CSV table of C-alpha atoms and ligand atoms in Angstrom, one decimal:
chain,number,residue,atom,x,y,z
A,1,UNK,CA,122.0,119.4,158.5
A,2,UNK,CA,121.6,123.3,158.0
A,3,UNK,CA,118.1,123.2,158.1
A,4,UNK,CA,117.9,127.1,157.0
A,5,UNK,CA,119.5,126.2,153.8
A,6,UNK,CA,116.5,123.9,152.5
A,7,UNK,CA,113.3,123.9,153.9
A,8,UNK,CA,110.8,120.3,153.7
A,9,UNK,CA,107.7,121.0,152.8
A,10,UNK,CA,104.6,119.4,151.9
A,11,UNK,CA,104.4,119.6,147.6
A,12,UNK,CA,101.7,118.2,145.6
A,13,UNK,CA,99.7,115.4,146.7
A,14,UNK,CA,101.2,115.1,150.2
A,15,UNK,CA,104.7,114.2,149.5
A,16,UNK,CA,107.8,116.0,150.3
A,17,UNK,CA,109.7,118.5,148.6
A,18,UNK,CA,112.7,120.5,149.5
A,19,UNK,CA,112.8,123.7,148.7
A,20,UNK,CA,116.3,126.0,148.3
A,21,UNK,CA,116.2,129.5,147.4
A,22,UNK,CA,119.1,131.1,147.6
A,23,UNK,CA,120.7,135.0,146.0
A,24,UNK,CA,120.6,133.5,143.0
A,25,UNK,CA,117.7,130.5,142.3
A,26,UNK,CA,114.9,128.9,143.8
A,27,UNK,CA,114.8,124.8,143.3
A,28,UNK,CA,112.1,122.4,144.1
A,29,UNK,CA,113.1,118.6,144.3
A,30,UNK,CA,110.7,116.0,145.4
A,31,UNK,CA,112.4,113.3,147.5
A,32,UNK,CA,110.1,111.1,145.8
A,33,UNK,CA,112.3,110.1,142.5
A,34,UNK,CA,115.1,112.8,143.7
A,35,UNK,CA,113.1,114.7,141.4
A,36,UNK,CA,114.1,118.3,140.4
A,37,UNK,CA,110.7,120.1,139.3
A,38,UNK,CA,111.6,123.8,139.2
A,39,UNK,CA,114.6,125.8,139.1
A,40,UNK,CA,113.9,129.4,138.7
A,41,UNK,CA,117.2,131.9,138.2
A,42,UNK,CA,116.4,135.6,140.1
A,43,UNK,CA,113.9,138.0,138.3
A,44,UNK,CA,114.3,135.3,135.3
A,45,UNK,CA,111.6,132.1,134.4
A,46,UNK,CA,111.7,128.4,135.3
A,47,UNK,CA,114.4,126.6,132.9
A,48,UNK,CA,112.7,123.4,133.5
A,49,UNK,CA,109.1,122.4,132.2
A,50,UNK,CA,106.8,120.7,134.0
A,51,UNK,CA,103.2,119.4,133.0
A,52,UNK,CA,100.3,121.3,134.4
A,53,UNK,CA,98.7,118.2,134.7
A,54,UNK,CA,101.5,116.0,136.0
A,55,UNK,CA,100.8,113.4,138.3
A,56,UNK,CA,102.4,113.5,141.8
A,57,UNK,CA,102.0,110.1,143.2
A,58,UNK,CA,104.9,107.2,144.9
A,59,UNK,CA,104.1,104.8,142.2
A,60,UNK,CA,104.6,107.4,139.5
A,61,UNK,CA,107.1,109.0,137.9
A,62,UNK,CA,106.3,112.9,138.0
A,63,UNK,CA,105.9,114.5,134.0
A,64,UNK,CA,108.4,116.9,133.5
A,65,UNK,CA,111.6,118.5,135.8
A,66,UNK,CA,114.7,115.9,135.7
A,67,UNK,CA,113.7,112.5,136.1
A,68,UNK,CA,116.4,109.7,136.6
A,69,UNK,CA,116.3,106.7,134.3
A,70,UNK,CA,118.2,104.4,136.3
A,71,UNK,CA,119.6,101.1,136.5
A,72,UNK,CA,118.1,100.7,132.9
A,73,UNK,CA,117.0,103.2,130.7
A,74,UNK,CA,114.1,103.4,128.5
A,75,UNK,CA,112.6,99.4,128.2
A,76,UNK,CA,114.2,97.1,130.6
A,77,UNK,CA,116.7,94.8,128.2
A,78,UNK,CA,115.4,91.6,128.8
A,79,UNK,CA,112.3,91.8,131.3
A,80,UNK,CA,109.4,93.8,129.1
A,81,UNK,CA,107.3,93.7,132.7
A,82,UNK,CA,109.4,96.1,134.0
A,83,UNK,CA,108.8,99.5,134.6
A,84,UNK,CA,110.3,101.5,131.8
A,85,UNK,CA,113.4,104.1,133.1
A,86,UNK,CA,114.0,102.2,135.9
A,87,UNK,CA,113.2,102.4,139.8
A,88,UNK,CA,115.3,106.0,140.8
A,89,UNK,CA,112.3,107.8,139.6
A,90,UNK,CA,109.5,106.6,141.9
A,91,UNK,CA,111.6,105.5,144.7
A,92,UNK,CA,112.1,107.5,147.5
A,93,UNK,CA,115.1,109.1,148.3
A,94,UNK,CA,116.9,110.3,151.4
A,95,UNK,CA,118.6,113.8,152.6
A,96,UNK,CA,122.2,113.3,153.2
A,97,UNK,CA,123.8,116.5,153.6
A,98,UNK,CA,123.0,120.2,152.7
A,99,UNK,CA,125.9,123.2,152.8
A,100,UNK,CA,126.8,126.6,151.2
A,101,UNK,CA,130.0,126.1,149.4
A,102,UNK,CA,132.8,128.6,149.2
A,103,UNK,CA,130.8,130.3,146.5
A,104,UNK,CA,127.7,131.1,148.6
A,105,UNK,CA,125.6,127.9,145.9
A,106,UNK,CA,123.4,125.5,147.5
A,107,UNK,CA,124.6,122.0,147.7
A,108,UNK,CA,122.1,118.9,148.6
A,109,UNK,CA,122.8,115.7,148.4
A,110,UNK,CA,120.2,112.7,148.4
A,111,UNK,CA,120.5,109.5,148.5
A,112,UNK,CA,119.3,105.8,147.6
A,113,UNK,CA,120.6,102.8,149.0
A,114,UNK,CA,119.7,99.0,148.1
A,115,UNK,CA,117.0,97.7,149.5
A,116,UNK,CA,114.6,94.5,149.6
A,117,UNK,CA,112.3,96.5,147.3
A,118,UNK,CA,115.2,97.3,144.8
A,119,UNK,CA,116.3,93.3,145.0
A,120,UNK,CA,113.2,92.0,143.6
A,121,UNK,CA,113.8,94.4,140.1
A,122,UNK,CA,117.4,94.3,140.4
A,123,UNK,CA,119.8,91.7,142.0
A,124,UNK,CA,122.5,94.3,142.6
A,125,UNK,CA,123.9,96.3,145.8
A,126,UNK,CA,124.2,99.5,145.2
A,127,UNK,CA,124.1,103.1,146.9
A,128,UNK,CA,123.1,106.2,144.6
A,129,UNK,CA,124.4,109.7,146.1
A,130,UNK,CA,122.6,113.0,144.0
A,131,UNK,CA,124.1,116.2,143.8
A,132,UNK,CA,122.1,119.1,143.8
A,133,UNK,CA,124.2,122.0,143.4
A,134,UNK,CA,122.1,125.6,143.3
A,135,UNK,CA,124.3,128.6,141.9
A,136,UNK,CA,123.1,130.9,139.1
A,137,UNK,CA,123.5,127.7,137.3
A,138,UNK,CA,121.8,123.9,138.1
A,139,UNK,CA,124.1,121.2,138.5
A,140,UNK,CA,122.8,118.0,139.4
A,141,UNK,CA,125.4,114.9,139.8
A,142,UNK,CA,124.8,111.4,139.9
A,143,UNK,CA,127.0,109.0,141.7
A,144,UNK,CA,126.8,105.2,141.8
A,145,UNK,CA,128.6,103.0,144.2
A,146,UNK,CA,129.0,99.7,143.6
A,147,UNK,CA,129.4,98.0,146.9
A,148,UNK,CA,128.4,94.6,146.0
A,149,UNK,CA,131.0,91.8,145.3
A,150,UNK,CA,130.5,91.6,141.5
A,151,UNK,CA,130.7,94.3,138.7
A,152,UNK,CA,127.4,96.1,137.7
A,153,UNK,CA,126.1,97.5,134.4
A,154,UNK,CA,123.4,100.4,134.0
A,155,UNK,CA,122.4,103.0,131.7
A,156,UNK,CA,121.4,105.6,133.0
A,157,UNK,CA,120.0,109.2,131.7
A,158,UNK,CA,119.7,112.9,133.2
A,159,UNK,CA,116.0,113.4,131.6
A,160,UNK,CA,115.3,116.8,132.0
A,161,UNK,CA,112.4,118.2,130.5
A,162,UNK,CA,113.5,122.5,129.5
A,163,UNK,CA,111.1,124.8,128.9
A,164,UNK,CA,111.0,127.2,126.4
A,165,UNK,CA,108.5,129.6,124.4
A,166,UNK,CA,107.7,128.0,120.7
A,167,UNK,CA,109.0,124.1,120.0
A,168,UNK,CA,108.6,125.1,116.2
A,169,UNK,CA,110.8,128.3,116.9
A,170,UNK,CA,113.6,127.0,119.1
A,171,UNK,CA,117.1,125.8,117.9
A,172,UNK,CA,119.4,123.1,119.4
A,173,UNK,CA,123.1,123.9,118.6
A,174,UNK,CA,126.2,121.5,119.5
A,175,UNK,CA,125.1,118.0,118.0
A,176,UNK,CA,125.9,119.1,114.1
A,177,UNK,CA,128.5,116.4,112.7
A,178,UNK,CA,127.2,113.7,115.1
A,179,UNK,CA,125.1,110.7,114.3
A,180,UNK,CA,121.8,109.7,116.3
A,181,UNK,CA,119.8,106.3,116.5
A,182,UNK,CA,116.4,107.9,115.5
A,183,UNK,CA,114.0,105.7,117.4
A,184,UNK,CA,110.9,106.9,115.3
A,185,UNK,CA,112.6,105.7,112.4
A,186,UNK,CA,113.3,101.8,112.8
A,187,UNK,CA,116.5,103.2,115.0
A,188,UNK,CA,118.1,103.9,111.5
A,189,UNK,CA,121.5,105.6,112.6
A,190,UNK,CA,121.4,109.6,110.9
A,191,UNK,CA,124.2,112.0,110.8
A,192,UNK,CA,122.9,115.4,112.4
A,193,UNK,CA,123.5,118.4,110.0
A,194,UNK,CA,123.6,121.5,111.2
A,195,UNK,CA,120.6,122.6,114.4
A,196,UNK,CA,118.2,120.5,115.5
A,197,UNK,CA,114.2,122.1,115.0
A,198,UNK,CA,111.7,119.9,116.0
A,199,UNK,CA,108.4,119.8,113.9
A,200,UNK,CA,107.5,116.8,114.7
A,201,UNK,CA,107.5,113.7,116.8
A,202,UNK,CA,111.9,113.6,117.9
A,203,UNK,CA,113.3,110.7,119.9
A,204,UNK,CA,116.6,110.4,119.2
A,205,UNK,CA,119.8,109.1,120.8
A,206,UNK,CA,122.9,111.1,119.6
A,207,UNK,CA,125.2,109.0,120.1
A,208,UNK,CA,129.4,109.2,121.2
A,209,UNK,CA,129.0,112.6,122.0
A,210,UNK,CA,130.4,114.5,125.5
A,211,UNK,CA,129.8,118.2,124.3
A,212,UNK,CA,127.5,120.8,125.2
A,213,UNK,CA,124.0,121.9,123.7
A,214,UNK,CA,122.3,125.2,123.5
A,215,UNK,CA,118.8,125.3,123.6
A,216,UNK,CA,118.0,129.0,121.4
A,217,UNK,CA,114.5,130.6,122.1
A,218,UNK,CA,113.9,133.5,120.3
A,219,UNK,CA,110.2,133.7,121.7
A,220,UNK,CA,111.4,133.3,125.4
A,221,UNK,CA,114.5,135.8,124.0
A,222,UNK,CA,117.0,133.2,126.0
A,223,UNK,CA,119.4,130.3,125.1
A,224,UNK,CA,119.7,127.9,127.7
A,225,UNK,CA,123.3,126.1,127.8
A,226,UNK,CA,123.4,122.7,129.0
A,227,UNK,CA,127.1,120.6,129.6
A,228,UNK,CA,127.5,117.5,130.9
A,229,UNK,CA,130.4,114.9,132.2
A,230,UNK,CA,130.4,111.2,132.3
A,231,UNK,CA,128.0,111.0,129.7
A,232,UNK,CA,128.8,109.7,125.9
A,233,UNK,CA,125.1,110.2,124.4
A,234,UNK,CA,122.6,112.8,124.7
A,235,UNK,CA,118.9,112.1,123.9
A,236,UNK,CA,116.7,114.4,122.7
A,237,UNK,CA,113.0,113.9,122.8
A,238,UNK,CA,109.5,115.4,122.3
A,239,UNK,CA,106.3,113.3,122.0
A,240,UNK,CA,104.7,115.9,119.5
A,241,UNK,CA,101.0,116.0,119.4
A,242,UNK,CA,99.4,112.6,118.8
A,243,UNK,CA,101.9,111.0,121.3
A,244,UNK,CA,101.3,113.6,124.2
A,245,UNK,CA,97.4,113.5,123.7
A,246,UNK,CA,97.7,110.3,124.9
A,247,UNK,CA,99.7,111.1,128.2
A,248,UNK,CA,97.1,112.0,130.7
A,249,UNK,CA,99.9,113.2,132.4
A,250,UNK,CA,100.9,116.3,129.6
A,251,UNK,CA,98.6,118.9,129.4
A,252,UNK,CA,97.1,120.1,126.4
A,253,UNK,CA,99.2,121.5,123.9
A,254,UNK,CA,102.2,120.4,126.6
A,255,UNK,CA,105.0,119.5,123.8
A,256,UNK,CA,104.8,122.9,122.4
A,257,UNK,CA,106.4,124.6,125.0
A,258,UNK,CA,109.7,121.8,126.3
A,259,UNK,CA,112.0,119.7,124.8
A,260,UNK,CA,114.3,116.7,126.5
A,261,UNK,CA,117.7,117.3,126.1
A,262,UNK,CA,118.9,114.3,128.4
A,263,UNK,CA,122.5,113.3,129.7
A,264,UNK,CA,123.0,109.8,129.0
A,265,UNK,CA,124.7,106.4,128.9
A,266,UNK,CA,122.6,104.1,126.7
A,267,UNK,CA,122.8,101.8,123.5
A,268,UNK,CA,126.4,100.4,123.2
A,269,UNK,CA,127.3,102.8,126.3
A,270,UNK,CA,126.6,100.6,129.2
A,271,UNK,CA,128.5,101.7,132.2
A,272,UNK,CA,130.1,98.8,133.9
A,273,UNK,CA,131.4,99.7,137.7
A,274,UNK,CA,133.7,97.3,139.3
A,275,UNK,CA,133.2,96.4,142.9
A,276,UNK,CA,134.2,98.7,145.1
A,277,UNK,CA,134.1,101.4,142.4
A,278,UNK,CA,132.2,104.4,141.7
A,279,UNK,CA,131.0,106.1,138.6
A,280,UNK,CA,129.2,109.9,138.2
A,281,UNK,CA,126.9,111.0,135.6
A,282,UNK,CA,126.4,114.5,135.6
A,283,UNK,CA,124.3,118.1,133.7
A,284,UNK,CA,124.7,121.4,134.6
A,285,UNK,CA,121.9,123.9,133.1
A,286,UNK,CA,122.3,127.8,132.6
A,287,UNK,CA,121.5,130.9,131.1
B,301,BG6,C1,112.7,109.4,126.4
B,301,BG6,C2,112.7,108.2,125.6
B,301,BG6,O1,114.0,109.6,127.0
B,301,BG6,O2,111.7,109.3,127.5
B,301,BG6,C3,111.4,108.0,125.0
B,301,BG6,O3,113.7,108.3,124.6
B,301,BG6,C4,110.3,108.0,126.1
B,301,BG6,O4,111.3,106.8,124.2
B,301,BG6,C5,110.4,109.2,126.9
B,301,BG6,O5,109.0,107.9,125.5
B,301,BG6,C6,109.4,109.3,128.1
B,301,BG6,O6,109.4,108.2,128.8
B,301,BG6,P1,108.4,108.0,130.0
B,301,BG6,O7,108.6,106.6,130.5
B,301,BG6,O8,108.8,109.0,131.1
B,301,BG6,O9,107.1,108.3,129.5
Protein backbone atom coordinates (compact mmCIF):
# COMPACT_ATOMS: atom_id res chain seq x y z
CA UNK A 1 0.00 0.00 0.00
CA UNK A 2 1.29 3.72 -0.77
CA UNK A 3 0.88 4.80 2.56
CA UNK A 4 1.58 8.59 1.39
CA UNK A 5 -1.50 8.48 -0.68
CA UNK A 6 -3.97 8.05 2.41
CA UNK A 7 -3.12 8.62 5.74
CA UNK A 8 -5.23 6.45 8.94
CA UNK A 9 -6.05 8.49 11.45
CA UNK A 10 -7.96 8.56 14.49
CA UNK A 11 -11.73 10.43 13.57
CA UNK A 12 -14.40 10.90 15.92
CA UNK A 13 -14.89 8.80 18.79
CA UNK A 14 -11.69 6.67 18.36
CA UNK A 15 -12.30 4.94 15.19
CA UNK A 16 -10.44 5.14 12.07
CA UNK A 17 -10.66 7.22 9.19
CA UNK A 18 -8.63 7.59 6.04
CA UNK A 19 -7.89 10.62 4.96
CA UNK A 20 -6.90 11.48 0.98
CA UNK A 21 -6.16 14.91 -0.09
CA UNK A 22 -4.97 15.15 -3.19
CA UNK A 23 -4.48 18.52 -6.13
CA UNK A 24 -7.83 18.39 -6.38
CA UNK A 25 -10.09 17.14 -3.04
CA UNK A 26 -9.81 16.14 0.37
CA UNK A 27 -12.05 12.83 1.41
CA UNK A 28 -12.69 11.38 4.72
CA UNK A 29 -14.06 7.75 4.93
CA UNK A 30 -14.48 5.94 8.09
CA UNK A 31 -13.55 2.18 7.80
CA UNK A 32 -16.33 1.81 10.03
CA UNK A 33 -19.46 1.42 7.47
CA UNK A 34 -16.91 2.27 4.42
CA UNK A 35 -18.29 5.49 5.17
CA UNK A 36 -17.52 8.63 3.04
CA UNK A 37 -18.12 11.74 5.44
CA UNK A 38 -16.48 14.65 3.64
CA UNK A 39 -15.38 15.36 0.24
CA UNK A 40 -14.20 18.77 -0.18
CA UNK A 41 -13.16 20.00 -3.99
CA UNK A 42 -9.91 22.77 -3.79
CA UNK A 43 -10.78 26.37 -2.57
CA UNK A 44 -14.66 25.04 -3.01
CA UNK A 45 -17.14 23.60 0.13
CA UNK A 46 -17.97 20.04 1.22
CA UNK A 47 -20.54 18.41 -1.37
CA UNK A 48 -21.65 16.04 1.27
CA UNK A 49 -23.61 16.94 4.48
CA UNK A 50 -23.03 15.61 7.59
CA UNK A 51 -24.96 16.13 10.98
CA UNK A 52 -23.20 18.20 13.55
CA UNK A 53 -24.52 15.99 15.95
CA UNK A 54 -23.99 12.63 14.22
CA UNK A 55 -23.09 9.77 16.17
CA UNK A 56 -19.81 8.01 15.59
CA UNK A 57 -20.09 4.72 17.15
CA UNK A 58 -19.42 0.59 15.73
CA UNK A 59 -22.99 -0.21 16.39
CA UNK A 60 -24.26 2.89 14.59
CA UNK A 61 -24.69 3.96 11.39
CA UNK A 62 -22.93 7.57 11.07
CA UNK A 63 -25.86 10.55 10.03
CA UNK A 64 -24.95 11.91 6.97
CA UNK A 65 -21.80 11.31 4.11
CA UNK A 66 -22.74 8.06 1.97
CA UNK A 67 -23.94 5.36 3.81
CA UNK A 68 -24.38 1.82 2.27
CA UNK A 69 -27.73 0.09 2.56
CA UNK A 70 -26.74 -3.25 1.88
CA UNK A 71 -27.85 -6.63 1.50
CA UNK A 72 -31.35 -5.12 2.07
CA UNK A 73 -32.44 -1.78 1.94
CA UNK A 74 -34.61 0.18 3.98
CA UNK A 75 -36.88 -2.59 6.37
CA UNK A 76 -35.50 -6.00 6.07
CA UNK A 77 -38.39 -7.96 3.77
CA UNK A 78 -39.38 -10.53 5.97
CA UNK A 79 -37.39 -10.17 9.44
CA UNK A 80 -38.87 -6.60 11.03
CA UNK A 81 -35.94 -7.26 13.97
CA UNK A 82 -33.49 -6.47 11.69
CA UNK A 83 -31.57 -3.55 11.46
CA UNK A 84 -32.95 -1.36 8.85
CA UNK A 85 -30.32 -0.67 5.63
CA UNK A 86 -28.62 -3.56 6.26
CA UNK A 87 -25.14 -4.53 8.00
CA UNK A 88 -22.37 -2.59 5.37
CA UNK A 89 -23.04 0.54 7.32
CA UNK A 90 -21.85 -0.44 10.78
CA UNK A 91 -19.53 -3.16 9.83
CA UNK A 92 -16.12 -2.64 9.55
CA UNK A 93 -14.32 -2.61 6.57
CA UNK A 94 -10.84 -3.34 5.36
CA UNK A 95 -8.07 -1.45 3.18
CA UNK A 96 -7.29 -3.39 0.11
CA UNK A 97 -5.40 -1.23 -2.10
CA UNK A 98 -4.65 2.56 -2.62
CA UNK A 99 -2.89 4.06 -6.09
CA UNK A 100 -2.72 7.21 -8.21
CA UNK A 101 -4.14 6.39 -11.48
CA UNK A 102 -2.95 7.68 -14.84
CA UNK A 103 -4.83 10.83 -14.10
CA UNK A 104 -3.03 11.76 -10.93
CA UNK A 105 -7.03 10.72 -8.79
CA UNK A 106 -6.94 8.92 -5.69
CA UNK A 107 -8.18 5.37 -5.81
CA UNK A 108 -8.95 3.27 -2.42
CA UNK A 109 -10.44 0.32 -2.30
CA UNK A 110 -12.15 -1.34 0.90
CA UNK A 111 -13.39 -4.28 1.49
CA UNK A 112 -15.88 -6.69 3.35
CA UNK A 113 -15.83 -10.25 3.28
CA UNK A 114 -18.43 -12.85 4.95
CA UNK A 115 -18.03 -13.50 8.18
CA UNK A 116 -19.68 -15.51 11.25
CA UNK A 117 -21.04 -12.08 12.32
CA UNK A 118 -22.63 -11.47 8.73
CA UNK A 119 -24.08 -15.34 8.81
CA UNK A 120 -26.30 -14.91 11.72
CA UNK A 121 -28.22 -11.71 9.59
CA UNK A 122 -27.62 -13.15 6.35
CA UNK A 123 -27.01 -16.83 5.23
CA UNK A 124 -25.02 -15.77 2.16
CA UNK A 125 -21.09 -15.79 1.18
CA UNK A 126 -20.19 -12.90 -0.12
CA UNK A 127 -17.16 -10.40 -0.57
CA UNK A 128 -17.99 -6.49 -1.09
CA UNK A 129 -14.96 -4.48 -2.81
CA UNK A 130 -15.60 -0.21 -2.51
CA UNK A 131 -14.20 2.03 -4.80
CA UNK A 132 -13.15 5.19 -3.73
CA UNK A 133 -11.97 7.15 -6.57
CA UNK A 134 -10.77 11.00 -5.56
CA UNK A 135 -10.47 13.32 -8.76
CA UNK A 136 -12.08 16.73 -9.04
CA UNK A 137 -15.01 14.54 -9.03
CA UNK A 138 -16.16 11.57 -6.19
CA UNK A 139 -16.75 8.26 -7.54
CA UNK A 140 -17.51 5.68 -5.19
CA UNK A 141 -18.21 1.93 -6.71
CA UNK A 142 -19.70 -0.89 -5.16
CA UNK A 143 -18.81 -4.38 -6.17
CA UNK A 144 -20.48 -7.58 -4.91
CA UNK A 145 -19.05 -11.10 -5.39
CA UNK A 146 -21.03 -13.81 -5.00
CA UNK A 147 -18.73 -16.61 -4.15
CA UNK A 148 -21.16 -18.86 -2.55
CA UNK A 149 -22.65 -21.91 -4.40
CA UNK A 150 -26.20 -20.50 -4.77
CA UNK A 151 -27.50 -17.18 -6.42
CA UNK A 152 -28.06 -14.16 -4.13
CA UNK A 153 -30.50 -11.26 -4.07
CA UNK A 154 -29.89 -7.67 -2.47
CA UNK A 155 -30.96 -4.20 -2.83
CA UNK A 156 -28.77 -2.07 -2.24
CA UNK A 157 -28.50 1.97 -2.20
CA UNK A 158 -25.58 4.68 -2.57
CA UNK A 159 -27.27 6.97 0.34
CA UNK A 160 -25.54 10.07 0.21
CA UNK A 161 -26.55 12.81 2.15
CA UNK A 162 -25.46 16.44 -0.31
CA UNK A 163 -25.28 19.55 1.17
CA UNK A 164 -26.47 22.52 0.03
CA UNK A 165 -27.52 26.20 1.15
CA UNK A 166 -31.63 26.52 1.38
CA UNK A 167 -33.78 22.97 1.05
CA UNK A 168 -36.78 25.43 0.16
CA UNK A 169 -34.55 27.12 -2.50
CA UNK A 170 -32.78 24.16 -4.25
CA UNK A 171 -33.90 22.38 -7.49
CA UNK A 172 -33.55 18.69 -8.52
CA UNK A 173 -33.45 18.43 -12.37
CA UNK A 174 -33.36 14.94 -14.37
CA UNK A 175 -36.30 12.88 -12.81
CA UNK A 176 -39.19 14.95 -14.82
CA UNK A 177 -41.30 12.28 -16.87
CA UNK A 178 -40.49 9.53 -14.39
CA UNK A 179 -42.81 7.94 -11.82
CA UNK A 180 -41.82 7.50 -7.98
CA UNK A 181 -43.37 5.21 -5.18
CA UNK A 182 -43.96 8.11 -2.66
CA UNK A 183 -43.50 6.38 0.60
CA UNK A 184 -45.30 9.31 2.68
CA UNK A 185 -48.14 8.72 0.65
CA UNK A 186 -49.41 4.96 1.16
CA UNK A 187 -46.45 4.26 -1.65
CA UNK A 188 -49.03 5.65 -4.19
CA UNK A 189 -46.99 5.55 -7.56
CA UNK A 190 -46.76 9.63 -9.00
CA UNK A 191 -45.48 10.73 -12.19
CA UNK A 192 -42.74 13.50 -11.54
CA UNK A 193 -43.44 16.72 -13.41
CA UNK A 194 -40.98 18.95 -14.10
CA UNK A 195 -38.08 19.78 -10.80
CA UNK A 196 -38.24 18.37 -7.66
CA UNK A 197 -38.48 21.33 -4.50
CA UNK A 198 -38.89 19.95 -1.34
CA UNK A 199 -41.18 21.79 1.14
CA UNK A 200 -41.93 19.18 3.07
CA UNK A 201 -41.31 15.76 4.36
CA UNK A 202 -39.88 13.69 0.63
CA UNK A 203 -39.24 9.99 0.62
CA UNK A 204 -39.58 8.83 -2.62
CA UNK A 205 -38.34 6.04 -4.85
CA UNK A 206 -38.16 7.07 -8.57
CA UNK A 207 -38.40 4.28 -9.98
CA UNK A 208 -36.74 2.64 -13.64
CA UNK A 209 -34.67 5.34 -14.01
CA UNK A 210 -30.51 5.18 -14.89
CA UNK A 211 -30.07 9.04 -15.65
CA UNK A 212 -28.35 11.76 -13.94
CA UNK A 213 -29.70 14.45 -11.42
CA UNK A 214 -28.61 18.01 -10.79
CA UNK A 215 -28.89 19.20 -7.49
CA UNK A 216 -29.32 23.50 -8.25
CA UNK A 217 -28.43 25.80 -5.30
CA UNK A 218 -28.79 29.25 -5.91
CA UNK A 219 -27.91 30.12 -2.22
CA UNK A 220 -24.64 28.04 -2.31
CA UNK A 221 -24.43 29.62 -6.20
CA UNK A 222 -23.45 25.78 -7.32
CA UNK A 223 -25.24 22.79 -9.03
CA UNK A 224 -24.00 19.63 -7.93
CA UNK A 225 -24.23 16.79 -10.78
CA UNK A 226 -24.70 13.38 -9.65
CA UNK A 227 -24.63 10.07 -12.38
CA UNK A 228 -24.75 6.82 -11.66
CA UNK A 229 -24.38 3.07 -13.26
CA UNK A 230 -25.89 -0.20 -12.30
CA UNK A 231 -28.54 1.44 -10.65
CA UNK A 232 -32.42 1.45 -12.01
CA UNK A 233 -34.01 3.76 -9.14
CA UNK A 234 -32.92 6.77 -7.44
CA UNK A 235 -34.36 7.79 -3.99
CA UNK A 236 -34.72 10.92 -2.80
CA UNK A 237 -35.27 11.75 0.81
CA UNK A 238 -35.44 14.47 3.42
CA UNK A 239 -37.04 13.87 6.97
CA UNK A 240 -38.33 17.57 7.06
CA UNK A 241 -38.78 19.03 10.45
CA UNK A 242 -41.03 16.85 12.74
CA UNK A 243 -39.18 13.72 11.43
CA UNK A 244 -35.56 15.06 12.10
CA UNK A 245 -36.54 16.54 15.59
CA UNK A 246 -36.77 13.17 16.44
CA UNK A 247 -33.29 12.00 15.18
CA UNK A 248 -30.95 12.77 18.03
CA UNK A 249 -28.56 12.15 15.54
CA UNK A 250 -29.63 15.47 13.10
CA UNK A 251 -28.96 18.61 14.46
CA UNK A 252 -31.28 21.33 14.75
CA UNK A 253 -32.57 22.72 11.85
CA UNK A 254 -30.34 19.71 10.01
CA UNK A 255 -32.93 18.98 6.95
CA UNK A 256 -32.70 22.55 5.82
CA UNK A 257 -29.41 22.42 4.58
CA UNK A 258 -29.09 18.44 2.59
CA UNK A 259 -31.07 16.40 0.64
CA UNK A 260 -30.59 12.37 -0.31
CA UNK A 261 -30.30 11.80 -3.72
CA UNK A 262 -29.40 7.92 -3.44
CA UNK A 263 -28.22 5.39 -6.18
CA UNK A 264 -30.30 2.40 -5.88
CA UNK A 265 -31.71 -1.01 -6.61
CA UNK A 266 -34.92 -1.42 -4.61
CA UNK A 267 -38.74 -2.35 -4.96
CA UNK A 268 -39.14 -4.64 -8.02
CA UNK A 269 -35.30 -4.09 -8.68
CA UNK A 270 -33.72 -6.82 -6.66
CA UNK A 271 -30.36 -7.65 -8.01
CA UNK A 272 -29.91 -11.37 -8.28
CA UNK A 273 -25.99 -12.42 -8.76
CA UNK A 274 -25.36 -15.93 -9.89
CA UNK A 275 -22.58 -17.78 -8.21
CA UNK A 276 -19.45 -17.03 -9.26
CA UNK A 277 -20.75 -13.66 -10.59
CA UNK A 278 -20.28 -10.11 -9.78
CA UNK A 279 -22.46 -7.12 -9.91
CA UNK A 280 -21.36 -3.05 -9.31
CA UNK A 281 -23.47 -0.37 -8.15
CA UNK A 282 -21.95 2.84 -8.59
CA UNK A 283 -22.33 7.38 -8.06
CA UNK A 284 -20.04 9.73 -9.12
CA UNK A 285 -20.70 13.41 -7.52
CA UNK A 286 -19.32 16.78 -9.05
CA UNK A 287 -19.44 20.29 -9.59
C1 LIG B 1 -34.01 6.64 3.11
C2 LIG B 1 -35.31 5.91 3.23
O1 LIG B 1 -33.24 6.13 2.07
O2 LIG B 1 -33.28 6.50 4.34
C3 LIG B 1 -36.10 6.47 4.40
O3 LIG B 1 -36.04 6.02 2.02
C4 LIG B 1 -35.26 6.40 5.67
O4 LIG B 1 -37.32 5.78 4.54
C5 LIG B 1 -33.94 7.09 5.43
O5 LIG B 1 -35.97 7.00 6.73
C6 LIG B 1 -32.99 7.10 6.62
O6 LIG B 1 -32.81 5.82 7.13
P1 LIG B 1 -31.95 5.60 8.43
O7 LIG B 1 -32.08 4.14 8.75
O8 LIG B 1 -30.53 5.95 8.07
O9 LIG B 1 -32.49 6.51 9.48
Amino acid sequence: MQTELVQLLEGQNGLTKAVIDNEFARCEVYLHGAHVTSFTPKGGDDLLWLSKTAIFDRAKAIRGGIPLCWPWFGAHPTDSTKAAHGFARVSLWQVISVQTTELGATELILGLKASEKTRKLWPNEFELQYKITVAQMLSVELTTINIGKEPIQITEALHSYLALGDIVKARIRGLSGVCYSDKVDDSKVIEQVGDIVVKQEVDRVYMNTQDSCLLIDDVLMRTINISKLGSLDTVVWNPWAVKACSMADVHDNGHQTMVCIEAANVLDNVITIAAGERHTISQSISL
